[in-house]
CSV table of C-alpha atoms in Angstrom, one decimal:
chain,number,residue,atom,x,y,z
A,1,MET,CA,212.2,211.0,37.1
A,2,SER,CA,214.2,214.0,35.9
A,3,VAL,CA,216.0,213.6,32.5
A,4,GLN,CA,219.3,215.4,31.8
A,5,LEU,CA,219.4,217.0,28.3
A,6,SER,CA,222.6,216.6,26.3
A,7,ALA,CA,224.5,219.7,25.6
A,8,PRO,CA,223.4,221.6,22.5
A,9,ASN,CA,225.8,221.9,19.5
A,10,GLU,CA,226.1,224.6,16.9
A,11,ASN,CA,224.3,222.6,14.2
A,12,SER,CA,221.2,221.7,16.2
A,13,GLU,CA,218.3,224.0,16.9
A,14,SER,CA,216.6,221.7,19.5
A,15,VAL,CA,217.8,219.1,21.8
A,16,GLN,CA,216.0,215.7,22.1
A,17,PRO,CA,216.0,214.0,25.5
A,18,PRO,CA,217.2,210.4,25.6
A,19,ASP,CA,214.6,207.7,25.4
A,20,PRO,CA,212.9,207.0,28.7
A,21,LEU,CA,213.6,203.7,30.4
A,22,PRO,CA,210.9,201.1,29.7
A,23,PRO,CA,208.7,200.4,32.7
A,24,PRO,CA,209.2,197.1,34.5
A,25,PRO,CA,206.6,194.5,33.3
A,26,ASP,CA,205.5,193.8,36.9
A,27,GLY,CA,205.1,190.1,36.1
A,28,GLY,CA,205.8,187.6,33.3
A,29,TYR,CA,209.2,186.0,33.5
A,30,GLY,CA,209.8,188.2,36.6
A,31,TRP,CA,208.0,185.6,38.7
A,32,VAL,CA,210.4,183.0,37.6
A,33,CYS,CA,213.2,185.3,38.7
A,34,VAL,CA,211.4,185.7,42.1
A,35,ALA,CA,211.3,181.9,42.4
A,36,ALA,CA,215.0,181.7,41.5
A,37,CYS,CA,216.0,184.4,43.9
A,38,PHE,CA,213.9,182.7,46.6
A,39,CYS,CA,216.0,179.6,46.1
A,40,VAL,CA,219.2,181.7,46.2
A,41,ASN,CA,218.2,183.2,49.6
A,42,CYS,CA,217.1,179.8,50.9
A,43,PHE,CA,220.3,178.0,50.1
A,44,THR,CA,222.8,180.8,50.8
A,45,TRP,CA,221.6,182.8,53.9
A,46,GLY,CA,219.1,180.2,55.0
A,47,ALA,CA,221.7,177.3,54.8
A,48,VAL,CA,224.7,179.3,56.0
A,49,SER,CA,224.0,182.3,58.3
A,50,GLN,CA,220.4,181.7,59.5
A,51,THR,CA,221.5,178.4,61.0
A,52,TYR,CA,225.0,179.3,62.2
A,53,GLY,CA,223.5,179.7,65.6
A,54,ILE,CA,223.1,175.9,65.7
A,55,TYR,CA,226.7,175.4,64.9
A,56,LEU,CA,227.7,178.1,67.4
A,57,ALA,CA,225.8,176.5,70.2
A,58,HIS,CA,227.4,173.1,69.3
A,59,TYR,CA,230.9,174.5,69.2
A,60,LEU,CA,230.5,176.3,72.5
A,61,SER,CA,229.3,173.2,74.3
A,62,SER,CA,231.3,170.4,72.6
A,63,GLY,CA,234.9,171.6,72.8
A,64,ARG,CA,235.5,170.3,69.3
A,65,PHE,CA,238.5,172.7,68.8
A,66,PRO,CA,240.4,172.7,72.1
A,67,GLU,CA,242.5,175.7,71.3
A,68,ALA,CA,239.5,177.8,70.3
A,69,THR,CA,237.7,180.5,72.4
A,70,PRO,CA,234.1,181.6,72.1
A,71,ILE,CA,235.4,184.7,70.3
A,72,ASP,CA,236.9,182.5,67.6
A,73,TYR,CA,233.5,180.9,66.9
A,74,ALA,CA,231.8,184.3,66.9
A,75,LEU,CA,234.3,185.5,64.3
A,76,VAL,CA,233.8,182.5,62.1
A,77,GLY,CA,230.1,183.2,62.0
A,78,GLY,CA,230.7,186.9,61.5
A,79,LEU,CA,232.9,186.2,58.5
A,80,ASN,CA,230.0,184.4,56.8
A,81,PHE,CA,228.3,187.8,56.6
A,82,SER,CA,231.2,190.2,56.3
A,83,THR,CA,233.1,188.4,53.6
A,84,ALA,CA,229.9,188.2,51.6
A,85,MET,CA,229.5,191.9,51.9
A,86,LEU,CA,233.2,192.7,51.4
A,87,VAL,CA,233.3,191.0,48.0
A,88,ALA,CA,230.2,192.8,46.8
A,89,PRO,CA,232.1,195.6,44.8
A,90,GLY,CA,234.3,193.0,43.0
A,91,VAL,CA,231.3,190.7,42.3
A,92,THR,CA,229.4,193.7,40.8
A,93,ILE,CA,232.3,194.5,38.5
A,94,PHE,CA,232.6,190.8,37.6
A,95,ALA,CA,228.9,190.6,36.7
A,96,ARG,CA,229.2,193.8,34.6
A,97,HIS,CA,232.0,192.4,32.4
A,98,TYR,CA,230.5,188.9,32.0
A,99,SER,CA,227.0,188.1,33.3
A,100,VAL,CA,225.2,187.6,36.6
A,101,GLN,CA,225.5,183.8,36.0
A,102,ALA,CA,229.3,183.9,36.1
A,103,PRO,CA,229.8,185.0,39.7
A,104,MET,CA,226.8,183.0,40.8
A,105,LEU,CA,228.3,179.8,39.4
A,106,LEU,CA,231.6,180.7,41.1
A,107,GLY,CA,229.8,181.3,44.4
A,108,THR,CA,228.1,177.9,44.1
A,109,ILE,CA,231.4,176.2,43.7
A,110,LEU,CA,233.0,178.1,46.6
A,111,ILE,CA,230.1,177.2,49.0
A,112,ALA,CA,230.5,173.5,48.1
A,113,ILE,CA,234.2,173.6,48.7
A,114,GLY,CA,233.8,175.6,51.9
A,115,PHE,CA,231.3,173.2,53.5
A,116,ILE,CA,233.1,170.1,52.5
A,117,SER,CA,236.5,171.5,53.6
A,118,ALA,CA,235.0,172.6,56.9
A,119,SER,CA,233.9,169.0,57.6
A,120,PHE,CA,237.5,168.0,57.7
A,121,ALA,CA,238.8,170.9,59.8
A,122,HIS,CA,240.7,169.9,63.0
A,123,ARG,CA,242.2,173.3,63.8
A,124,ILE,CA,240.4,176.6,64.4
A,125,TRP,CA,242.4,178.4,61.7
A,126,GLN,CA,241.0,175.9,59.2
A,127,LEU,CA,237.5,176.7,60.4
A,128,TYR,CA,238.2,180.4,59.8
A,129,LEU,CA,239.3,179.8,56.2
A,130,THR,CA,236.5,177.3,55.3
A,131,GLN,CA,233.3,177.9,57.2
A,132,GLY,CA,234.2,181.6,57.6
A,133,VAL,CA,236.0,183.1,54.6
A,134,LEU,CA,235.4,180.6,51.9
A,135,ILE,CA,231.7,180.0,52.5
A,136,GLY,CA,231.2,183.8,53.1
A,137,ALA,CA,232.9,184.6,49.7
A,138,GLY,CA,230.7,181.9,48.0
A,139,VAL,CA,227.5,183.4,49.5
A,140,GLY,CA,228.6,186.9,48.3
A,141,CYS,CA,229.3,185.7,44.8
A,142,ALA,CA,226.0,183.8,44.6
A,143,TYR,CA,223.8,186.3,46.4
A,144,ILE,CA,225.0,189.8,45.4
A,145,PRO,CA,224.3,189.6,41.7
A,146,SER,CA,220.7,188.6,42.4
A,147,THR,CA,219.9,191.5,44.6
A,148,ALA,CA,219.0,194.0,41.9
A,149,ILE,CA,217.3,191.6,39.5
A,150,ILE,CA,213.8,191.7,41.0
A,151,SER,CA,213.7,195.5,41.1
A,152,GLN,CA,214.3,195.4,37.3
A,153,TRP,CA,211.2,193.3,36.8
A,154,PHE,CA,208.7,194.9,39.2
A,155,GLU,CA,207.6,198.5,40.1
A,156,LYS,CA,204.2,198.5,41.8
A,157,LYS,CA,204.8,195.1,43.3
A,158,ARG,CA,208.5,195.6,43.9
A,159,SER,CA,208.6,195.3,47.7
A,160,LEU,CA,206.1,192.3,47.6
A,161,ALA,CA,208.2,190.4,45.1
A,162,ASN,CA,211.4,191.2,47.1
A,163,GLY,CA,209.6,190.1,50.3
A,164,ILE,CA,208.7,186.8,48.8
A,165,SER,CA,212.2,186.3,47.5
A,166,SER,CA,213.8,187.1,50.8
A,167,ALA,CA,211.4,184.8,52.7
A,168,GLY,CA,213.6,182.1,51.2
A,169,SER,CA,216.2,182.7,53.9
A,170,GLY,CA,213.5,182.0,56.5
A,171,ILE,CA,212.4,178.8,54.8
A,172,GLY,CA,216.0,177.6,54.4
A,173,GLY,CA,216.6,178.5,58.0
A,174,ILE,CA,213.6,176.3,59.2
A,175,VAL,CA,214.7,173.3,57.1
A,176,TYR,CA,218.4,173.6,58.0
A,177,SER,CA,217.8,174.3,61.7
A,178,PHE,CA,216.1,170.9,62.2
A,179,LEU,CA,218.2,169.1,59.6
A,180,THR,CA,221.5,170.4,61.1
A,181,GLU,CA,220.6,169.6,64.7
A,182,ALA,CA,219.3,166.1,63.7
A,183,VAL,CA,222.3,165.1,61.7
A,184,ILE,CA,224.8,166.4,64.3
A,185,GLY,CA,223.0,164.5,67.0
A,186,ARG,CA,222.5,161.2,65.1
A,187,VAL,CA,225.5,161.1,62.7
A,188,SER,CA,228.1,163.8,63.1
A,189,LEU,CA,229.0,167.5,62.6
A,190,ALA,CA,231.1,166.6,59.6
A,191,TRP,CA,228.2,165.0,57.7
A,192,ALA,CA,225.9,167.9,58.6
A,193,LEU,CA,228.3,170.1,56.7
A,194,ARG,CA,228.6,167.7,53.8
A,195,ILE,CA,224.9,167.3,53.3
A,196,THR,CA,224.4,171.0,53.4
A,197,ALA,CA,227.0,171.3,50.6
A,198,VAL,CA,225.4,168.8,48.3
A,199,VAL,CA,221.8,170.0,48.8
A,200,SER,CA,222.5,173.7,48.7
A,201,CYS,CA,224.7,173.7,45.6
A,202,SER,CA,222.4,171.4,43.6
A,203,VAL,CA,219.5,173.9,44.0
A,204,LEU,CA,221.8,177.0,43.5
A,205,LEU,CA,222.9,175.6,40.2
A,206,VAL,CA,219.3,175.4,38.9
A,207,ALA,CA,218.5,178.9,40.2
A,208,THR,CA,221.5,180.4,38.6
A,209,LEU,CA,220.5,179.0,35.2
A,210,LEU,CA,217.0,180.4,35.5
A,211,ILE,CA,217.8,184.0,36.4
A,212,ARG,CA,217.5,186.6,33.7
A,213,THR,CA,218.3,190.4,33.9
A,214,ARG,CA,216.9,193.4,32.1
A,215,ASN,CA,220.2,195.1,31.9
A,216,GLY,CA,219.8,195.8,28.2
A,217,ASP,CA,216.8,197.9,28.9
A,218,ILE,CA,217.8,199.4,32.2
A,219,ARG,CA,221.4,200.2,31.3
A,220,PRO,CA,222.5,200.2,35.0
A,221,SER,CA,225.9,201.6,35.8
A,222,GLN,CA,226.9,198.5,37.8
A,223,ARG,CA,229.9,200.3,39.4
A,224,GLY,CA,231.5,198.5,42.2
A,225,PHE,CA,231.7,201.8,44.2
A,226,ASP,CA,230.3,205.1,43.2
A,227,PHE,CA,231.5,207.5,45.8
A,228,ARG,CA,229.7,210.4,44.1
A,229,LEU,CA,226.6,209.0,45.8
A,230,LEU,CA,228.1,210.0,49.2
A,231,ARG,CA,228.3,213.6,48.0
A,232,ARG,CA,224.8,213.6,46.7
A,233,ARG,CA,223.0,214.5,50.0
A,234,PRO,CA,222.8,213.3,53.6
A,235,ASP,CA,220.0,210.8,52.6
A,236,VAL,CA,222.7,208.3,51.6
A,237,TRP,CA,224.6,208.7,54.8
A,238,LEU,CA,221.4,208.1,56.9
A,239,LEU,CA,220.6,205.0,54.8
A,240,LEU,CA,224.1,203.6,55.4
A,241,ALA,CA,224.0,204.5,59.1
A,242,TRP,CA,220.7,202.6,59.4
A,243,GLY,CA,222.3,199.5,57.8
A,244,PHE,CA,225.4,199.8,60.0
A,245,LEU,CA,223.6,200.1,63.3
A,246,SER,CA,220.8,197.6,62.6
A,247,MET,CA,223.3,194.9,61.8
A,248,PHE,CA,224.6,194.9,65.4
A,249,GLY,CA,221.2,193.9,66.6
A,250,TYR,CA,220.5,191.6,63.8
A,251,ILE,CA,223.6,189.4,64.0
A,252,THR,CA,223.5,189.4,67.8
A,253,LEU,CA,220.0,188.0,67.8
A,254,LEU,CA,220.5,185.6,65.0
A,255,PHE,CA,223.6,184.0,66.4
A,256,SER,CA,222.9,184.3,70.2
A,257,LEU,CA,219.3,183.0,70.5
A,258,PRO,CA,220.0,179.3,70.3
A,259,ASP,CA,222.8,179.6,73.0
A,260,TYR,CA,220.6,181.9,75.0
A,261,ALA,CA,218.0,179.0,75.0
A,262,ARG,CA,220.6,176.7,76.4
A,263,SER,CA,221.7,179.3,79.0
A,264,ILE,CA,218.2,179.2,80.6
A,265,GLY,CA,218.2,175.5,80.8
A,266,LEU,CA,216.6,174.3,77.5
A,267,SER,CA,217.8,171.3,75.7
A,268,SER,CA,219.6,171.2,72.3
A,269,ALA,CA,216.5,170.1,70.6
A,270,GLN,CA,214.5,173.0,72.1
A,271,ALA,CA,217.3,175.5,71.1
A,272,ALA,CA,217.1,174.2,67.5
A,273,ALA,CA,213.3,174.6,67.7
A,274,VAL,CA,213.7,178.3,68.8
A,275,SER,CA,216.0,178.9,65.8
A,276,ALA,CA,213.5,177.2,63.5
A,277,VAL,CA,210.6,179.2,64.8
A,278,LEU,CA,212.6,182.4,64.3
A,279,ASN,CA,213.1,181.4,60.7
A,280,LEU,CA,209.4,180.6,60.4
A,281,GLY,CA,208.7,184.2,61.5
A,282,THR,CA,211.1,185.4,58.8
A,283,ALA,CA,209.4,183.3,56.1
A,284,ILE,CA,206.0,184.7,57.1
A,285,GLY,CA,207.0,188.2,58.0
A,286,ARG,CA,209.1,189.2,55.0
A,287,PRO,CA,206.4,189.0,52.3
A,288,LEU,CA,204.1,190.9,54.7
A,289,ILE,CA,206.7,193.6,55.2
A,290,GLY,CA,207.1,193.8,51.4
A,291,LEU,CA,203.3,194.1,50.9
A,292,SER,CA,203.0,196.7,53.7
A,293,SER,CA,205.9,198.7,52.2
A,294,ASP,CA,204.2,198.9,48.9
A,295,HIS,CA,201.0,200.3,50.5
A,296,PHE,CA,202.3,202.4,53.3
A,297,GLY,CA,205.8,203.5,52.2
A,298,ARG,CA,209.1,201.6,52.3
A,299,ILE,CA,211.0,204.0,54.5
A,300,GLU,CA,208.1,204.5,57.0
A,301,VAL,CA,207.6,200.7,57.4
A,302,ALA,CA,211.3,200.0,57.7
A,303,GLY,CA,211.8,202.7,60.3
A,304,LEU,CA,208.9,201.6,62.4
A,305,LEU,CA,209.8,197.9,62.3
A,306,THR,CA,213.4,198.6,63.2
A,307,CYS,CA,212.2,200.4,66.3
A,308,ALA,CA,209.7,197.6,66.9
A,309,SER,CA,212.6,195.1,66.9
A,310,GLY,CA,214.3,197.0,69.7
A,311,LEU,CA,211.0,197.2,71.6
A,312,ALA,CA,210.4,193.4,71.3
A,313,CYS,CA,213.9,192.7,72.6
A,314,LEU,CA,213.3,195.0,75.5
A,315,ALA,CA,209.7,193.9,76.4
A,316,ILE,CA,209.8,190.1,75.6
A,317,TRP,CA,213.4,188.8,75.2
A,318,MET,CA,214.9,190.3,78.3
A,319,PRO,CA,212.4,188.9,80.7
A,320,ALA,CA,212.0,185.6,78.8
A,321,THR,CA,213.0,182.6,81.0
A,322,SER,CA,210.6,179.8,79.7
A,323,TYR,CA,210.4,177.8,76.5
A,324,GLY,CA,206.9,179.1,75.6
A,325,VAL,CA,207.8,182.8,75.9
A,326,LEU,CA,211.0,182.3,74.0
A,327,LEU,CA,209.1,180.6,71.1
A,328,PHE,CA,206.7,183.5,71.1
A,329,PHE,CA,209.5,186.0,71.0
A,330,ALA,CA,211.3,184.0,68.2
A,331,VAL,CA,208.3,184.1,65.8
A,332,ILE,CA,207.6,187.8,66.5
A,333,ILE,CA,211.3,188.9,66.1
A,334,GLY,CA,211.8,186.6,63.2
A,335,ALA,CA,209.1,188.4,61.3
A,336,ILE,CA,210.7,191.9,61.7
A,337,LEU,CA,214.4,191.6,62.7
A,338,GLY,CA,215.8,191.5,59.2
A,339,VAL,CA,213.8,194.4,57.8
A,340,PHE,CA,217.1,195.8,56.3
A,341,TRP,CA,217.3,192.9,53.9
A,342,VAL,CA,213.7,193.4,52.7
A,343,VAL,CA,213.4,197.1,52.2
A,344,SER,CA,216.9,197.7,50.9
A,345,GLN,CA,216.9,195.4,48.1
A,346,SER,CA,214.3,194.6,49.0
A,347,SER,CA,216.3,190.0,51.4
A,348,TYR,CA,219.9,191.3,52.8
A,349,PRO,CA,213.8,190.6,52.9
A,350,ARG,CA,214.8,192.9,51.3
A,351,THR,CA,214.3,196.4,52.3
A,352,ILE,CA,217.5,197.8,51.2
A,353,GLY,CA,216.7,197.4,47.5
A,354,PRO,CA,213.5,199.4,47.2
A,355,ILE,CA,214.8,202.1,49.6
A,356,CYS,CA,217.9,202.4,47.5
A,357,VAL,CA,215.8,202.9,44.4
A,358,GLU,CA,213.9,205.7,46.2
A,359,VAL,CA,217.2,207.4,47.4
A,360,ALA,CA,219.4,207.0,44.3
A,361,GLY,CA,217.2,205.8,41.4
A,362,LEU,CA,217.0,202.5,39.5
A,363,ALA,CA,220.1,203.0,37.4
A,364,GLU,CA,222.3,203.6,40.5
A,365,LEU,CA,220.7,200.8,42.5
A,366,GLN,CA,223.6,198.3,42.3
A,367,SER,CA,226.2,201.0,43.1
A,368,LEU,CA,224.3,202.1,46.3
A,369,LEU,CA,223.7,198.5,47.2
A,370,SER,CA,227.5,197.9,47.1
A,371,LEU,CA,228.0,200.8,49.4
A,372,SER,CA,225.2,199.5,51.7
A,373,TRP,CA,226.8,196.0,51.8
A,374,PHE,CA,230.2,197.5,52.5
A,375,ALA,CA,228.8,199.5,55.4
A,376,THR,CA,227.7,196.3,57.1
A,377,VAL,CA,231.2,194.6,57.0
A,378,LEU,CA,232.3,195.8,60.5
A,379,PRO,CA,229.1,195.1,62.4
A,380,THR,CA,228.5,191.7,60.8
A,381,THR,CA,232.1,190.7,61.6
A,382,PHE,CA,232.2,191.9,65.2
A,383,SER,CA,228.6,191.9,66.5
A,384,GLU,CA,228.7,188.4,68.0
A,385,VAL,CA,232.2,189.0,69.2
A,386,ILE,CA,230.9,192.0,71.2
A,387,ALA,CA,227.9,190.0,72.4
A,388,LEU,CA,230.0,187.1,73.7
A,389,LYS,CA,232.4,189.5,75.4
A,390,LEU,CA,229.4,191.1,77.1
A,391,ARG,CA,228.1,187.8,78.4
A,392,ARG,CA,228.3,187.2,82.1
A,393,PRO,CA,228.3,183.4,82.6
A,394,ARG,CA,227.2,182.1,86.0
A,395,SER,CA,225.7,185.5,86.8
A,396,GLY,CA,222.1,184.4,86.6
A,397,ARG,CA,221.5,186.8,83.7
A,398,GLU,CA,224.2,185.6,81.3
A,399,TYR,CA,222.8,187.5,78.2
A,400,LEU,CA,221.5,190.6,79.9
A,401,HIS,CA,224.3,192.9,78.5
A,402,PRO,CA,224.1,191.5,75.0
A,403,GLN,CA,220.3,192.0,75.1
A,404,ILE,CA,220.8,195.7,76.1
A,405,PHE,CA,223.3,196.0,73.3
A,406,CYS,CA,220.7,194.7,70.8
A,407,VAL,CA,218.0,197.0,72.1
A,408,VAL,CA,220.2,200.1,71.8
A,409,SER,CA,221.4,199.1,68.3
A,410,TYR,CA,217.9,198.8,66.9
A,411,PHE,CA,216.6,202.0,68.4
A,412,ALA,CA,219.5,204.0,67.1
A,413,ALA,CA,219.1,202.5,63.7
A,414,GLY,CA,215.4,203.2,63.7
A,415,LEU,CA,216.0,206.9,64.5
A,416,CYS,CA,218.3,207.2,61.5
A,417,LEU,CA,215.7,205.9,59.1
A,418,LEU,CA,212.9,208.0,60.6
A,419,ALA,CA,215.2,211.0,60.1
A,420,LEU,CA,215.6,210.0,56.5
A,421,TRP,CA,211.8,209.8,56.2
A,422,TRP,CA,211.4,213.3,57.7
A,423,ARG,CA,214.0,214.8,55.2
A,424,ILE,CA,212.2,213.2,52.2
A,425,ARG,CA,208.8,214.4,53.5
A,426,LEU,CA,210.1,218.0,53.9
A,427,ARG,CA,211.6,217.9,50.5
A,428,SER,CA,208.4,216.7,48.9
A,429,ARG,CA,206.5,219.5,50.6
A,430,VAL,CA,208.9,222.1,49.3
A,431,SER,CA,208.7,220.8,45.7
């Protein structure tokens, strides 16, 4: 790490560099923070977005909101993600002025209000505001402050710790996939939303109280946006392009797979099982991605797995017409489709965190994360809208065009990250 010297003055003969940052402890209370962040992932992304495909399939088949179109339901799910990402800069500033616990407590309250309000929705605009915007804002407030915490506590085990944490979204997705489908089928959609509110917010409250930062030692900038990062070098642009493009494939897969299962003649219970198996793959795969990233390189692993996601869609999903093959695809793709979240932060398995540290440094982590989240707003909002517009019902291959869209998105994103790896490799050779 290079250290900038302060400018000399006329009264000093030598200049002393500032004290180096203390190294992360790689353990200790950091493992409590890993457990807390695991719960945050489990009861935000796992409860909200990892299982929205179950709600989407139910909305598309039930006609609960007569004035709604499939595009409306796709936008509601997209707003879960995009609103969470859109509030990231403001949440970062909020956490800087107060503490990480303040926005996380606010997020817990918003998630509770959003789910309970959605259970009483009778018009599609009410669903937009509740299950879309309100829950999305709550997820952003609860999740965003936690993204940089694990990287403050770990260095050598950073990707592994982030991988374990991000596996929480997969575990939450497994539980809520079965729970949501069972409650909808046996009780009602309204009670599925209310139960999710009570369980999720109870656990999030405990996790929020357990989280601790090392901001006093790290002295992070915690800027909502630092546009100077965009002028630093093309590496930042390649990183943002990877996140932007990969989200098109990620959201399309996450939301479309349960309804795809129904389109090939599977039952609602089988569609829920496909969603649960995808989340099982996520829970297993994300810690392994983190461990592999620590050993073989974060950018290398992320680039290869992004391309592998496109290849799996092309070779397995597109020809899949049976329950067994679809389950096989779900567990494989679940393990690798969200590599952005593992390597960045690591969650969103989180790739984006550790890679952001490599590109911008630990002190600038939160600022680059905010830019990364913002870059995903458009694709997370409109990915499923595009996918549903590309569907061709009653054609015999209803999801063929969305599948192609998914493949192209992942391959293009993978090329961006491999280009970033090549630039860093060339720079290390020169130095």
